[in-house]
Amino acid sequence: MTASQDIQLEIDGDIAIVRLNRAAKRNALSDRLVLAVRHTFENLPDTVRAAVLDGAGEHFCAGLDLSELKERDAGAGLHHSRMWHAALEEVQYGPVPVVAALHGAVVGGGLELAAACHIRVADTTTFYALPEGARGIFVGGGGAVRIPRLIGAARMADMMLTGRVYQAEEGERAGFAQYLVPAGEAFTRAVAIARRVAENAPLTNYALMHALPRIAEQPADQGFLTEALMAAIAQSAPEAKQRVRDFLEGRAAKVGKS
Ligand code: 1HE
């Protein structure tokens, strides 16, 4: 199934595989590709329970398509950034959890896109950078909000001020990725993780995507109440009750013994 010229969409059971497909340009994010990302996540079939986001070729994504970087007045620049925000919101707060399969360059807007995903699996070829500093621009795809939440504002500022590049191992320790795998194995591992995520009760996945990041931003007092409301809704679903019964009656896997 093809979503657009620049994106490949494949539905494999209840998993969607979304692949940036501009390998010749290192998957640089043209406006057309950013809009295709938005359209793809907005229109995933109802049967999909988790997604994998991959990049064709040796690099996940080289960031903003610099050939389209034009001089914009302040208003046009604002709208361009907001267009990216709307697309990446669709990844973060779309219908299903998204597992990014990272390899090679994860830079600039490519890192902003990866940061909008819920789980990042990086292979040992992965490197992370924010060349915006060197290009005389700033992040505009939500990176200033999402990247400090992964690695802290101090590390992000250092990357942009000095051009520092994080290699895969160091990047995993810093918090860019939750998983580090051997070269060439990010996609296979991301699919396996997506399949595991797809087995969860839909309301649990909804809570993790939509409630958890908001609770984490709330003052504790409000967070406790939001957590209680979400917990009450999740446990009241028939599927949750069945899953607890399955455990109590010996039908469900024990922790650590799946
Ligand atoms: C591109 C882009 C791009 C490659 N826009 N065309 N991002 C950057 O500053 C990163 C710029 N890219 C690179 O540093 C390198 O290309 C890579 C390290 C990612 C890969 O290197 P390599 O040797 O594998 O590929 P290459 O030979 O540099 O690139 C192959 C082609 O892709 C070449 O085009 P060709 O027509 O000469 O074959 C490159 O020009 C093209 N290409 N990257 C346009 N980014 C919401 S705001 C976000 C702001 C940002 O993201 S700023 C950071 C931009």
PDB file of C-alpha atoms and ligand atoms in Angstrom:
ATOM      1  CA  MET A   1       0.000   0.000   0.000  1.00  0.00           C
ATOM      2  CA  THR A   2       1.450   3.422  -0.901  1.00  0.00           C
ATOM      3  CA  ALA A   3       0.537   6.547   1.059  1.00  0.00           C
ATOM      4  CA  SER A   4       2.324   8.991  -1.214  1.00  0.00           C
ATOM      5  CA  GLN A   5       5.354   9.113  -3.441  1.00  0.00           C
ATOM      6  CA  ASP A   6       7.606   9.868  -0.473  1.00  0.00           C
ATOM      7  CA  ILE A   7       6.112   7.495   2.083  1.00  0.00           C
ATOM      8  CA  GLN A   8       5.606   3.771   1.940  1.00  0.00           C
ATOM      9  CA  LEU A   9       2.755   2.403   4.027  1.00  0.00           C
ATOM     10  CA  GLU A  10       2.421  -1.297   4.622  1.00  0.00           C
ATOM     11  CA  ILE A  11      -0.195  -2.894   6.833  1.00  0.00           C
ATOM     12  CA  ASP A  12       0.995  -6.156   8.358  1.00  0.00           C
ATOM     13  CA  GLY A  13      -1.754  -7.606  10.540  1.00  0.00           C
ATOM     14  CA  ASP A  14      -2.420  -4.996  13.204  1.00  0.00           C
ATOM     15  CA  ILE A  15       0.901  -3.185  12.631  1.00  0.00           C
ATOM     16  CA  ALA A  16       1.410  -0.263  10.244  1.00  0.00           C
ATOM     17  CA  ILE A  17       4.875   0.133   8.794  1.00  0.00           C
ATOM     18  CA  VAL A  18       5.446   3.711   7.720  1.00  0.00           C
ATOM     19  CA  ARG A  19       8.690   4.319   5.853  1.00  0.00           C
ATOM     20  CA  LEU A  20      10.176   7.658   4.788  1.00  0.00           C
ATOM     21  CA  ASN A  21      11.074   6.891   1.199  1.00  0.00           C
ATOM     22  CA  ARG A  22      13.488   9.535  -0.087  1.00  0.00           C
ATOM     23  CA  ALA A  23      16.721   7.626   0.410  1.00  0.00           C
ATOM     24  CA  ALA A  24      18.458   9.552  -2.380  1.00  0.00           C
ATOM     25  CA  LYS A  25      17.972  12.725  -0.302  1.00  0.00           C
ATOM     26  CA  ARG A  26      18.587  10.912   2.993  1.00  0.00           C
ATOM     27  CA  ASN A  27      14.852  11.221   3.745  1.00  0.00           C
ATOM     28  CA  ALA A  28      15.139  15.004   4.052  1.00  0.00           C
ATOM     29  CA  LEU A  29      11.780  16.384   5.114  1.00  0.00           C
ATOM     30  CA  SER A  30      10.373  18.481   2.299  1.00  0.00           C
ATOM     31  CA  ASP A  31       7.053  20.206   2.940  1.00  0.00           C
ATOM     32  CA  ARG A  32       5.435  17.485   0.845  1.00  0.00           C
ATOM     33  CA  LEU A  33       6.949  14.762   3.012  1.00  0.00           C
ATOM     34  CA  VAL A  34       5.939  16.496   6.255  1.00  0.00           C
ATOM     35  CA  LEU A  35       2.355  16.735   4.971  1.00  0.00           C
ATOM     36  CA  ALA A  36       2.476  13.084   3.897  1.00  0.00           C
ATOM     37  CA  VAL A  37       3.574  12.089   7.429  1.00  0.00           C
ATOM     38  CA  ARG A  38       0.588  13.962   8.792  1.00  0.00           C
ATOM     39  CA  HIS A  39      -1.820  12.444   6.272  1.00  0.00           C
ATOM     40  CA  THR A  40      -0.513   8.909   6.869  1.00  0.00           C
ATOM     41  CA  PHE A  41      -0.924   8.999  10.649  1.00  0.00           C
ATOM     42  CA  GLU A  42      -4.281  10.767  10.393  1.00  0.00           C
ATOM     43  CA  ASN A  43      -5.614   8.055   8.105  1.00  0.00           C
ATOM     44  CA  LEU A  44      -4.302   4.783   9.519  1.00  0.00           C
ATOM     45  CA  PRO A  45      -6.889   2.023   9.168  1.00  0.00           C
ATOM     46  CA  ASP A  46      -8.965   1.309  12.306  1.00  0.00           C
ATOM     47  CA  THR A  47      -7.508  -2.202  12.491  1.00  0.00           C
ATOM     48  CA  VAL A  48      -4.011  -0.875  13.242  1.00  0.00           C
ATOM     49  CA  ARG A  49      -2.912  -1.152  16.910  1.00  0.00           C
ATOM     50  CA  ALA A  50       0.712   0.042  16.691  1.00  0.00           C
ATOM     51  CA  ALA A  51       3.040   1.542  14.087  1.00  0.00           C
ATOM     52  CA  VAL A  52       6.715   1.446  13.148  1.00  0.00           C
ATOM     53  CA  LEU A  53       8.353   4.506  11.615  1.00  0.00           C
ATOM     54  CA  ASP A  54      11.409   3.690   9.523  1.00  0.00           C
ATOM     55  CA  GLY A  55      13.605   5.480   6.994  1.00  0.00           C
ATOM     56  CA  ALA A  56      14.637   3.913   3.670  1.00  0.00           C
ATOM     57  CA  GLY A  57      18.374   3.579   3.031  1.00  0.00           C
ATOM     58  CA  GLU A  58      21.306   4.138   5.341  1.00  0.00           C
ATOM     59  CA  HIS A  59      19.891   7.087   7.272  1.00  0.00           C
ATOM     60  CA  PHE A  60      16.693   7.530   9.251  1.00  0.00           C
ATOM     61  CA  CYS A  61      16.319  11.207   8.365  1.00  0.00           C
ATOM     62  CA  ALA A  62      18.569  14.179   7.494  1.00  0.00           C
ATOM     63  CA  GLY A  63      16.078  16.754   8.821  1.00  0.00           C
ATOM     64  CA  LEU A  64      14.571  19.711   7.050  1.00  0.00           C
ATOM     65  CA  ASP A  65      14.991  19.674   3.268  1.00  0.00           C
ATOM     66  CA  LEU A  66      17.494  22.509   3.077  1.00  0.00           C
ATOM     67  CA  SER A  67      16.853  23.011  -0.637  1.00  0.00           C
ATOM     68  CA  GLU A  68      13.431  24.359   0.368  1.00  0.00           C
ATOM     69  CA  LEU A  69      14.799  26.673   3.052  1.00  0.00           C
ATOM     70  CA  LYS A  70      13.761  30.011   1.751  1.00  0.00           C
ATOM     71  CA  GLU A  71      13.730  33.414   3.226  1.00  0.00           C
ATOM     72  CA  ARG A  72      10.410  33.724   4.911  1.00  0.00           C
ATOM     73  CA  ASP A  73       9.030  36.736   6.680  1.00  0.00           C
ATOM     74  CA  ALA A  74       8.116  36.218  10.324  1.00  0.00           C
ATOM     75  CA  GLY A  75       4.506  35.301   9.555  1.00  0.00           C
ATOM     76  CA  ALA A  76       5.403  32.708   6.907  1.00  0.00           C
ATOM     77  CA  GLY A  77       8.077  31.238   9.202  1.00  0.00           C
ATOM     78  CA  LEU A  78       5.527  30.927  11.987  1.00  0.00           C
ATOM     79  CA  HIS A  79       3.055  29.084   9.755  1.00  0.00           C
ATOM     80  CA  HIS A  80       5.777  26.777   8.417  1.00  0.00           C
ATOM     81  CA  SER A  81       6.782  25.755  11.929  1.00  0.00           C
ATOM     82  CA  ARG A  82       3.145  25.287  12.922  1.00  0.00           C
ATOM     83  CA  MET A  83       2.680  23.022   9.877  1.00  0.00           C
ATOM     84  CA  TRP A  84       5.456  20.792  11.250  1.00  0.00           C
ATOM     85  CA  HIS A  85       3.872  20.904  14.714  1.00  0.00           C
ATOM     86  CA  ALA A  86       0.526  19.733  13.345  1.00  0.00           C
ATOM     87  CA  ALA A  87       2.182  16.834  11.496  1.00  0.00           C
ATOM     88  CA  LEU A  88       4.295  15.682  14.448  1.00  0.00           C
ATOM     89  CA  GLU A  89       1.320  16.031  16.815  1.00  0.00           C
ATOM     90  CA  GLU A  90      -0.403  13.480  14.599  1.00  0.00           C
ATOM     91  CA  VAL A  91       2.512  11.095  15.283  1.00  0.00           C
ATOM     92  CA  GLN A  92       2.582  11.685  19.047  1.00  0.00           C
ATOM     93  CA  TYR A  93      -1.139  12.007  19.682  1.00  0.00           C
ATOM     94  CA  GLY A  94      -2.437   9.977  16.741  1.00  0.00           C
ATOM     95  CA  PRO A  95      -4.392   6.760  17.055  1.00  0.00           C
ATOM     96  CA  VAL A  96      -1.615   4.316  18.018  1.00  0.00           C
ATOM     97  CA  PRO A  97       1.811   4.106  19.686  1.00  0.00           C
ATOM     98  CA  VAL A  98       4.686   4.597  17.242  1.00  0.00           C
ATOM     99  CA  VAL A  99       8.047   2.807  17.452  1.00  0.00           C
ATOM    100  CA  ALA A 100      10.860   4.537  15.555  1.00  0.00           C
ATOM    101  CA  ALA A 101      13.543   2.351  13.936  1.00  0.00           C
ATOM    102  CA  LEU A 102      16.639   4.578  14.015  1.00  0.00           C
ATOM    103  CA  HIS A 103      19.811   4.128  11.991  1.00  0.00           C
ATOM    104  CA  GLY A 104      22.417   6.446  10.521  1.00  0.00           C
ATOM    105  CA  ALA A 105      21.602  10.150  10.684  1.00  0.00           C
ATOM    106  CA  VAL A 106      18.862  11.211  13.087  1.00  0.00           C
ATOM    107  CA  VAL A 107      19.502  14.905  12.754  1.00  0.00           C
ATOM    108  CA  GLY A 108      17.703  18.229  12.922  1.00  0.00           C
ATOM    109  CA  GLY A 109      14.055  17.764  11.995  1.00  0.00           C
ATOM    110  CA  GLY A 110      14.733  14.020  11.817  1.00  0.00           C
ATOM    111  CA  LEU A 111      15.502  14.053  15.526  1.00  0.00           C
ATOM    112  CA  GLU A 112      12.392  16.170  16.106  1.00  0.00           C
ATOM    113  CA  LEU A 113      10.352  13.528  14.282  1.00  0.00           C
ATOM    114  CA  ALA A 114      11.968  10.688  16.240  1.00  0.00           C
ATOM    115  CA  ALA A 115      11.233  12.563  19.479  1.00  0.00           C
ATOM    116  CA  ALA A 116       7.517  12.588  18.616  1.00  0.00           C
ATOM    117  CA  CYS A 117       7.487   8.769  18.585  1.00  0.00           C
ATOM    118  CA  HIS A 118       6.764   6.793  21.737  1.00  0.00           C
ATOM    119  CA  ILE A 119       9.603   4.277  21.596  1.00  0.00           C
ATOM    120  CA  ARG A 120      12.966   4.711  19.840  1.00  0.00           C
ATOM    121  CA  VAL A 121      15.038   1.692  18.857  1.00  0.00           C
ATOM    122  CA  ALA A 122      18.493   2.667  17.593  1.00  0.00           C
ATOM    123  CA  ASP A 123      21.103   0.493  15.950  1.00  0.00           C
ATOM    124  CA  THR A 124      24.816   1.085  16.445  1.00  0.00           C
ATOM    125  CA  THR A 125      25.132   3.153  13.226  1.00  0.00           C
ATOM    126  CA  THR A 126      22.821   5.830  14.649  1.00  0.00           C
ATOM    127  CA  PHE A 127      24.035   9.352  15.368  1.00  0.00           C
ATOM    128  CA  TYR A 128      22.146  12.333  16.694  1.00  0.00           C
ATOM    129  CA  ALA A 129      22.814  16.008  15.973  1.00  0.00           C
ATOM    130  CA  LEU A 130      21.090  19.365  15.777  1.00  0.00           C
ATOM    131  CA  PRO A 131      22.888  21.170  12.911  1.00  0.00           C
ATOM    132  CA  GLU A 132      20.400  24.031  13.119  1.00  0.00           C
ATOM    133  CA  GLY A 133      22.945  25.906  15.210  1.00  0.00           C
ATOM    134  CA  ALA A 134      25.527  25.671  12.405  1.00  0.00           C
ATOM    135  CA  ARG A 135      22.939  26.562   9.740  1.00  0.00           C
ATOM    136  CA  GLY A 136      22.024  29.758  11.577  1.00  0.00           C
ATOM    137  CA  ILE A 137      18.475  28.656  12.307  1.00  0.00           C
ATOM    138  CA  PHE A 138      16.551  27.180  15.254  1.00  0.00           C
ATOM    139  CA  VAL A 139      14.516  24.044  15.730  1.00  0.00           C
ATOM    140  CA  GLY A 140      10.941  24.486  14.525  1.00  0.00           C
ATOM    141  CA  GLY A 141       9.374  21.036  14.562  1.00  0.00           C
ATOM    142  CA  GLY A 142       8.637  20.776  18.266  1.00  0.00           C
ATOM    143  CA  GLY A 143      12.236  19.949  19.181  1.00  0.00           C
ATOM    144  CA  ALA A 144      12.522  22.682  21.784  1.00  0.00           C
ATOM    145  CA  VAL A 145       9.631  21.078  23.642  1.00  0.00           C
ATOM    146  CA  ARG A 146      10.262  17.368  23.091  1.00  0.00           C
ATOM    147  CA  ILE A 147      14.058  16.989  23.018  1.00  0.00           C
ATOM    148  CA  PRO A 148      14.724  18.501  26.483  1.00  0.00           C
ATOM    149  CA  ARG A 149      12.176  16.023  27.841  1.00  0.00           C
ATOM    150  CA  LEU A 150      14.375  13.192  26.515  1.00  0.00           C
ATOM    151  CA  ILE A 151      17.892  14.430  27.277  1.00  0.00           C
ATOM    152  CA  GLY A 152      17.512  17.676  29.282  1.00  0.00           C
ATOM    153  CA  ALA A 153      17.799  21.296  28.146  1.00  0.00           C
ATOM    154  CA  ALA A 154      21.518  21.490  28.998  1.00  0.00           C
ATOM    155  CA  ARG A 155      22.478  18.689  26.585  1.00  0.00           C
ATOM    156  CA  MET A 156      20.275  20.130  23.861  1.00  0.00           C
ATOM    157  CA  ALA A 157      21.784  23.588  24.264  1.00  0.00           C
ATOM    158  CA  ASP A 158      25.287  22.073  24.092  1.00  0.00           C
ATOM    159  CA  MET A 159      24.404  20.215  20.864  1.00  0.00           C
ATOM    160  CA  MET A 160      23.148  23.375  19.201  1.00  0.00           C
ATOM    161  CA  LEU A 161      25.862  25.662  20.530  1.00  0.00           C
ATOM    162  CA  THR A 162      28.793  23.385  19.661  1.00  0.00           C
ATOM    163  CA  GLY A 163      27.524  21.055  16.925  1.00  0.00           C
ATOM    164  CA  ARG A 164      28.161  18.076  19.173  1.00  0.00           C
ATOM    165  CA  VAL A 165      27.211  14.734  17.646  1.00  0.00           C
ATOM    166  CA  TYR A 166      26.101  11.871  19.884  1.00  0.00           C
ATOM    167  CA  GLN A 167      26.991   8.399  18.641  1.00  0.00           C
ATOM    168  CA  ALA A 168      24.592   5.522  19.257  1.00  0.00           C
ATOM    169  CA  GLU A 169      25.901   4.178  22.581  1.00  0.00           C
ATOM    170  CA  GLU A 170      26.372   7.589  24.146  1.00  0.00           C
ATOM    171  CA  GLY A 171      22.981   8.641  22.736  1.00  0.00           C
ATOM    172  CA  GLU A 172      21.225   5.732  24.353  1.00  0.00           C
ATOM    173  CA  ARG A 173      22.811   6.581  27.698  1.00  0.00           C
ATOM    174  CA  ALA A 174      21.741  10.223  27.298  1.00  0.00           C
ATOM    175  CA  GLY A 175      18.114   9.204  26.714  1.00  0.00           C
ATOM    176  CA  PHE A 176      17.546   9.533  22.979  1.00  0.00           C
ATOM    177  CA  ALA A 177      16.611   5.867  22.556  1.00  0.00           C
ATOM    178  CA  GLN A 178      15.155   3.263  24.895  1.00  0.00           C
ATOM    179  CA  TYR A 179      16.768   0.368  22.975  1.00  0.00           C
ATOM    180  CA  LEU A 180      20.202  -0.070  21.390  1.00  0.00           C
ATOM    181  CA  VAL A 181      20.625  -2.999  18.987  1.00  0.00           C
ATOM    182  CA  PRO A 182      23.349  -4.266  16.609  1.00  0.00           C
ATOM    183  CA  ALA A 183      23.792  -2.609  13.208  1.00  0.00           C
ATOM    184  CA  GLY A 184      20.969  -3.409  10.794  1.00  0.00           C
ATOM    185  CA  GLU A 185      18.607  -4.751  13.464  1.00  0.00           C
ATOM    186  CA  ALA A 186      16.598  -1.661  14.414  1.00  0.00           C
ATOM    187  CA  PHE A 187      13.704  -2.360  12.074  1.00  0.00           C
ATOM    188  CA  THR A 188      13.266  -6.031  13.045  1.00  0.00           C
ATOM    189  CA  ARG A 189      13.404  -5.143  16.720  1.00  0.00           C
ATOM    190  CA  ALA A 190      11.004  -2.212  16.262  1.00  0.00           C
ATOM    191  CA  VAL A 191       8.477  -4.512  14.577  1.00  0.00           C
ATOM    192  CA  ALA A 192       8.784  -7.048  17.410  1.00  0.00           C
ATOM    193  CA  ILE A 193       8.233  -4.270  19.962  1.00  0.00           C
ATOM    194  CA  ALA A 194       5.259  -2.895  18.013  1.00  0.00           C
ATOM    195  CA  ARG A 195       3.708  -6.367  17.980  1.00  0.00           C
ATOM    196  CA  ARG A 196       4.088  -6.577  21.748  1.00  0.00           C
ATOM    197  CA  VAL A 197       2.576  -3.085  22.178  1.00  0.00           C
ATOM    198  CA  ALA A 198      -0.352  -4.067  19.935  1.00  0.00           C
ATOM    199  CA  GLU A 199      -1.272  -6.856  22.388  1.00  0.00           C
ATOM    200  CA  ASN A 200      -2.073  -4.358  25.148  1.00  0.00           C
ATOM    201  CA  ALA A 201      -5.606  -3.335  25.986  1.00  0.00           C
ATOM    202  CA  PRO A 202      -6.394  -0.319  23.759  1.00  0.00           C
ATOM    203  CA  LEU A 203      -7.288   1.842  26.771  1.00  0.00           C
ATOM    204  CA  THR A 204      -3.915   1.142  28.373  1.00  0.00           C
ATOM    205  CA  ASN A 205      -2.155   2.304  25.208  1.00  0.00           C
ATOM    206  CA  TYR A 206      -4.448   5.324  25.053  1.00  0.00           C
ATOM    207  CA  ALA A 207      -3.575   6.214  28.658  1.00  0.00           C
ATOM    208  CA  LEU A 208       0.155   5.916  27.975  1.00  0.00           C
ATOM    209  CA  MET A 209      -0.033   8.062  24.838  1.00  0.00           C
ATOM    210  CA  HIS A 210      -2.510  10.689  25.909  1.00  0.00           C
ATOM    211  CA  ALA A 211      -2.672  10.807  29.691  1.00  0.00           C
ATOM    212  CA  LEU A 212       0.896  10.037  30.845  1.00  0.00           C
ATOM    213  CA  PRO A 213       2.721  12.880  29.018  1.00  0.00           C
ATOM    214  CA  ARG A 214       0.100  15.365  30.220  1.00  0.00           C
ATOM    215  CA  ILE A 215       0.166  14.088  33.785  1.00  0.00           C
ATOM    216  CA  ALA A 216       3.954  14.411  33.723  1.00  0.00           C
ATOM    217  CA  GLU A 217       3.518  18.123  32.938  1.00  0.00           C
ATOM    218  CA  GLN A 218       0.855  18.772  35.567  1.00  0.00           C
ATOM    219  CA  PRO A 219       1.492  19.970  39.101  1.00  0.00           C
ATOM    220  CA  ALA A 220       1.484  16.877  41.351  1.00  0.00           C
ATOM    221  CA  ASP A 221      -1.862  17.756  42.886  1.00  0.00           C
ATOM    222  CA  GLN A 222      -3.594  17.835  39.472  1.00  0.00           C
ATOM    223  CA  GLY A 223      -1.561  14.904  38.189  1.00  0.00           C
ATOM    224  CA  PHE A 224      -2.791  12.643  40.981  1.00  0.00           C
ATOM    225  CA  LEU A 225      -6.398  13.431  40.109  1.00  0.00           C
ATOM    226  CA  THR A 226      -5.869  12.908  36.342  1.00  0.00           C
ATOM    227  CA  GLU A 227      -4.109   9.631  37.128  1.00  0.00           C
ATOM    228  CA  ALA A 228      -7.028   8.469  39.298  1.00  0.00           C
ATOM    229  CA  LEU A 229      -9.556   9.338  36.590  1.00  0.00           C
ATOM    230  CA  MET A 230      -7.551   7.527  33.913  1.00  0.00           C
ATOM    231  CA  ALA A 231      -6.994   4.514  36.173  1.00  0.00           C
ATOM    232  CA  ALA A 232     -10.720   4.275  36.910  1.00  0.00           C
ATOM    233  CA  ILE A 233     -11.618   4.399  33.221  1.00  0.00           C
ATOM    234  CA  ALA A 234      -8.970   1.849  32.208  1.00  0.00           C
ATOM    235  CA  GLN A 235      -9.845  -0.706  34.876  1.00  0.00           C
ATOM    236  CA  SER A 236     -13.574  -0.482  34.136  1.00  0.00           C
ATOM    237  CA  ALA A 237     -13.099  -1.830  30.589  1.00  0.00           C
ATOM    238  CA  PRO A 238     -14.321  -5.444  30.180  1.00  0.00           C
ATOM    239  CA  GLU A 239     -10.944  -6.328  28.633  1.00  0.00           C
ATOM    240  CA  ALA A 240      -9.110  -5.216  31.784  1.00  0.00           C
ATOM    241  CA  LYS A 241     -11.357  -7.338  33.991  1.00  0.00           C
ATOM    242  CA  GLN A 242     -10.815 -10.335  31.716  1.00  0.00           C
ATOM    243  CA  ARG A 243      -7.043  -9.889  31.797  1.00  0.00           C
ATOM    244  CA  VAL A 244      -7.007  -9.809  35.602  1.00  0.00           C
ATOM    245  CA  ARG A 245      -9.229 -12.933  35.730  1.00  0.00           C
ATOM    246  CA  ASP A 246      -6.843 -14.652  33.279  1.00  0.00           C
ATOM    247  CA  PHE A 247      -3.969 -14.039  35.653  1.00  0.00           C
ATOM    248  CA  LEU A 248      -5.838 -15.117  38.772  1.00  0.00           C
ATOM    249  CA  GLU A 249      -6.966 -18.317  37.062  1.00  0.00           C
ATOM    250  CA  GLY A 250      -3.435 -19.138  35.853  1.00  0.00           C
ATOM    251  CA  ARG A 251      -3.949 -18.380  32.160  1.00  0.00           C
ATOM    252  CA  ALA A 252      -1.737 -15.280  31.866  1.00  0.00           C
ATOM    253  CA  ALA A 253       2.050 -15.106  31.810  1.00  0.00           C
ATOM    254  CA  LYS A 254       3.866 -14.227  35.022  1.00  0.00           C
ATOM    255  CA  VAL A 255       6.087 -11.148  34.993  1.00  0.00           C
ATOM    256  CA  GLY A 256       9.471 -11.942  33.465  1.00  0.00           C
ATOM    257  CA  LYS A 257       8.286 -15.353  32.196  1.00  0.00           C
ATOM    258  CA  SER A 258       6.360 -14.391  29.053  1.00  0.00           C
TER     259      SER A 258
HETATM  260  C1  1HE B   1      19.820  16.904   1.610  1.00  0.00           C
HETATM  261  C2  1HE B   1      19.777  16.959   3.020  1.00  0.00           C
HETATM  262  C3  1HE B   1      18.947  17.940   3.624  1.00  0.00           C
HETATM  263  C4  1HE B   1      21.122  15.378   2.451  1.00  0.00           C
HETATM  264  N1  1HE B   1      18.254  18.773   2.803  1.00  0.00           N
HETATM  265  N2  1HE B   1      19.108  17.750   0.868  1.00  0.00           N
HETATM  266  N3  1HE B   1      19.932  18.941   8.119  1.00  0.00           N
HETATM  267  C5  1HE B   1      21.275  18.957   7.977  1.00  0.00           C
HETATM  268  O1  1HE B   1      21.928  19.962   8.099  1.00  0.00           O
HETATM  269  C6  1HE B   1      21.904  17.645   7.587  1.00  0.00           C
HETATM  270  C7  1HE B   1      22.480  17.737   6.193  1.00  0.00           C
HETATM  271  N4  1HE B   1      22.872  16.429   5.687  1.00  0.00           N
HETATM  272  C8  1HE B   1      24.057  15.824   6.004  1.00  0.00           C
HETATM  273  O2  1HE B   1      24.802  16.287   6.870  1.00  0.00           O
HETATM  274  C9  1HE B   1      24.400  14.560   5.267  1.00  0.00           C
HETATM  275  O3  1HE B   1      23.657  14.537   4.050  1.00  0.00           O
HETATM  276  C10 1HE B   1      24.098  13.251   6.048  1.00  0.00           C
HETATM  277  C11 1HE B   1      25.084  13.111   7.221  1.00  0.00           C
HETATM  278  C12 1HE B   1      22.664  13.207   6.572  1.00  0.00           C
HETATM  279  C13 1HE B   1      24.243  12.032   5.094  1.00  0.00           C
HETATM  280  O4  1HE B   1      25.523  12.098   4.457  1.00  0.00           O
HETATM  281  P1  1HE B   1      25.778  11.243   3.134  1.00  0.00           P
HETATM  282  O5  1HE B   1      27.224  11.405   2.765  1.00  0.00           O
HETATM  283  O6  1HE B   1      25.240   9.847   3.307  1.00  0.00           O
HETATM  284  O7  1HE B   1      24.842  11.898   1.989  1.00  0.00           O
HETATM  285  P2  1HE B   1      25.070  13.249   1.142  1.00  0.00           P
HETATM  286  O8  1HE B   1      25.980  12.940  -0.026  1.00  0.00           O
HETATM  287  O9  1HE B   1      25.454  14.381   2.007  1.00  0.00           O
HETATM  288  O10 1HE B   1      23.600  13.554   0.629  1.00  0.00           O
HETATM  289  C14 1HE B   1      22.990  12.818  -0.433  1.00  0.00           C
HETATM  290  C15 1HE B   1      22.023  13.739  -1.129  1.00  0.00           C
HETATM  291  O11 1HE B   1      21.016  14.135  -0.209  1.00  0.00           O
HETATM  292  C16 1HE B   1      22.688  15.045  -1.588  1.00  0.00           C
HETATM  293  O12 1HE B   1      21.983  15.475  -2.738  1.00  0.00           O
HETATM  294  P3  1HE B   1      22.586  15.221  -4.226  1.00  0.00           P
HETATM  295  O13 1HE B   1      21.536  15.805  -5.123  1.00  0.00           O
HETATM  296  O14 1HE B   1      23.914  15.925  -4.233  1.00  0.00           O
HETATM  297  O15 1HE B   1      22.731  13.727  -4.358  1.00  0.00           O
HETATM  298  C17 1HE B   1      22.401  15.996  -0.458  1.00  0.00           C
HETATM  299  O16 1HE B   1      22.391  17.359  -0.853  1.00  0.00           O
HETATM  300  C18 1HE B   1      20.989  15.552  -0.081  1.00  0.00           C
HETATM  301  N5  1HE B   1      20.660  15.916   1.301  1.00  0.00           N
HETATM  302  N6  1HE B   1      20.592  15.998   3.509  1.00  0.00           N
HETATM  303  C19 1HE B   1      18.353  18.659   1.466  1.00  0.00           C
HETATM  304  N7  1HE B   1      18.820  18.043   4.939  1.00  0.00           N
HETATM  305  C20 1HE B   1      11.575  22.144  11.471  1.00  0.00           C
HETATM  306  S1  1HE B   1      13.047  22.863  11.421  1.00  0.00           S
HETATM  307  C21 1HE B   1      14.241  21.633  11.259  1.00  0.00           C
HETATM  308  C22 1HE B   1      15.550  22.254  10.897  1.00  0.00           C
HETATM  309  C23 1HE B   1      16.559  21.257  10.436  1.00  0.00           C
HETATM  310  O17 1HE B   1      16.287  20.080  10.303  1.00  0.00           O
HETATM  311  S2  1HE B   1      18.102  21.869  10.105  1.00  0.00           S
HETATM  312  C24 1HE B   1      19.088  20.472   9.786  1.00  0.00           C
HETATM  313  C25 1HE B   1      19.117  20.113   8.350  1.00  0.00           C
END
